[in-house]
PDB file of C-alpha atoms in Angstrom:
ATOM      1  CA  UNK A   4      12.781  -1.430  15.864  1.00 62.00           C
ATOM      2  CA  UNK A   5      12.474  -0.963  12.504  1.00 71.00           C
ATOM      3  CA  UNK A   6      12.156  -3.961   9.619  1.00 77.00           C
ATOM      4  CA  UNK A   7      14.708  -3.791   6.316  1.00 91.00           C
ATOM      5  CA  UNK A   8      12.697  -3.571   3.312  1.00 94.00           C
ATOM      6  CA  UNK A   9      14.390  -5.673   0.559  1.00 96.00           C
ATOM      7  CA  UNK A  10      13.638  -4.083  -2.804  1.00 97.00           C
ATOM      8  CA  UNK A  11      11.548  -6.562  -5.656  1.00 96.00           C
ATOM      9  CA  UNK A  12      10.163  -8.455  -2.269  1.00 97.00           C
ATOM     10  CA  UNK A  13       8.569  -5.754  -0.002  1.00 97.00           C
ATOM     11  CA  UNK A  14       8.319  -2.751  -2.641  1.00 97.00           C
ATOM     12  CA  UNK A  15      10.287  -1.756  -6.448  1.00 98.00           C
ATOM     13  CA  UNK A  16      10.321   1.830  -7.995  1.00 98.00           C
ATOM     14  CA  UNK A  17       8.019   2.583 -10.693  1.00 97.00           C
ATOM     15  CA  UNK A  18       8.871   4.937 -13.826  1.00 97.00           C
ATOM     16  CA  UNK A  19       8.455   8.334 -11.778  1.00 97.00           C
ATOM     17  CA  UNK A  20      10.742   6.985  -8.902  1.00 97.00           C
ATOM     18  CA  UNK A  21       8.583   6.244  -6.310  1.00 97.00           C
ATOM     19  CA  UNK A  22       8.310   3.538  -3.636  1.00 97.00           C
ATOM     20  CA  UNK A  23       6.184   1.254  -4.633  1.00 97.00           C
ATOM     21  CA  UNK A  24       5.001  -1.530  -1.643  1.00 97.00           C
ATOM     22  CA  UNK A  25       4.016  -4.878  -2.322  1.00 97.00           C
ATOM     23  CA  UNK A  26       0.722  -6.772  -1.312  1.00 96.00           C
ATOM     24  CA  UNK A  27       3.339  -9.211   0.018  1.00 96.00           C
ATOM     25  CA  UNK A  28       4.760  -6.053   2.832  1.00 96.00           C
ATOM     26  CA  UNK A  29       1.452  -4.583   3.172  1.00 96.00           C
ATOM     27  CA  UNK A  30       0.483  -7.936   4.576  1.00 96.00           C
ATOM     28  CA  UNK A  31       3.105  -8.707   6.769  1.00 94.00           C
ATOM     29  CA  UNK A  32       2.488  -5.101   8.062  1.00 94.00           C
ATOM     30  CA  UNK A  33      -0.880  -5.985   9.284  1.00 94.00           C
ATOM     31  CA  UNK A  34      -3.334  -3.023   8.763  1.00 95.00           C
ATOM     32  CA  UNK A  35      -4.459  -0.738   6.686  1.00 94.00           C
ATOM     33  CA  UNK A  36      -3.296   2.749   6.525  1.00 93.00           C
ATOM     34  CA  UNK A  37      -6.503   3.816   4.119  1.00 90.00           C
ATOM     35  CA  UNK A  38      -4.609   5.729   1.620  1.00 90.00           C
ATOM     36  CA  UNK A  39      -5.209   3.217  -1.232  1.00 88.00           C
ATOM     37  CA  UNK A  40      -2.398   1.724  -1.754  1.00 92.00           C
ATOM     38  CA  UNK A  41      -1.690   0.154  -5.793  1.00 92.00           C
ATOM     39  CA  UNK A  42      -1.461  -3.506  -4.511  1.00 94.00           C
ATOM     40  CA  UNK A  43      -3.493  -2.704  -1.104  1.00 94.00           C
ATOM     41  CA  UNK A  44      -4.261  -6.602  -0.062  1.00 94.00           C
ATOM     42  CA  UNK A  45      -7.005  -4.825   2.166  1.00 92.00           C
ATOM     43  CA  UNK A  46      -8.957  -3.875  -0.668  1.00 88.00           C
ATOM     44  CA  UNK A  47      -9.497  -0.117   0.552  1.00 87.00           C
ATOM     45  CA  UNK A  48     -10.571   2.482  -2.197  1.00 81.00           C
ATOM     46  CA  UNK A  49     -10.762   6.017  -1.514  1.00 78.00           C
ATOM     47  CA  UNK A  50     -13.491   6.388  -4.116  1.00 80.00           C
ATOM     48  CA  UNK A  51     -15.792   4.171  -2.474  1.00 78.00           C
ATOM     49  CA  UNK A  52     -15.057   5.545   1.231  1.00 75.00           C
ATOM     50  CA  UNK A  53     -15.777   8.666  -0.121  1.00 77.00           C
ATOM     51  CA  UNK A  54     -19.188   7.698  -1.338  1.00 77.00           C
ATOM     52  CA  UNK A  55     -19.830   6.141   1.639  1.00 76.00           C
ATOM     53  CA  UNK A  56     -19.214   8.501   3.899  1.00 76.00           C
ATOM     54  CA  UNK A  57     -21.954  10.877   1.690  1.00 70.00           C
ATOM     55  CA  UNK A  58     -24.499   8.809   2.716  1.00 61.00           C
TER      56      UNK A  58
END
């Protein structure tokens, strides 16, 4: 089933229009989805995969 988002809470809209989710939803989601997320509570960065992933 899927969850109601409530906007200012679990995401807002920045200046271009897009979704923007929380730290607060990415939480309550429970995982990381490894696309780097702004407020990613995870702290995933693709830049540093990346360089990882060279070595």
């Amino acid at each position: 089933m899927a969850q109601k988002l409530t906007e200012g809470e679990d995401f807002y809209f920045n200046q271009q229009g897009l979704m923007v989710l929380t730290a607060k939803y990415l939480l309550k989601r429970g995982y990381c989805c490894k696309n780097a997320c702004k407020h990613c509570p995870y702290g995933f960065d693709k830049e540093v995969a990346a360089k990882q992933r060279k070595v």
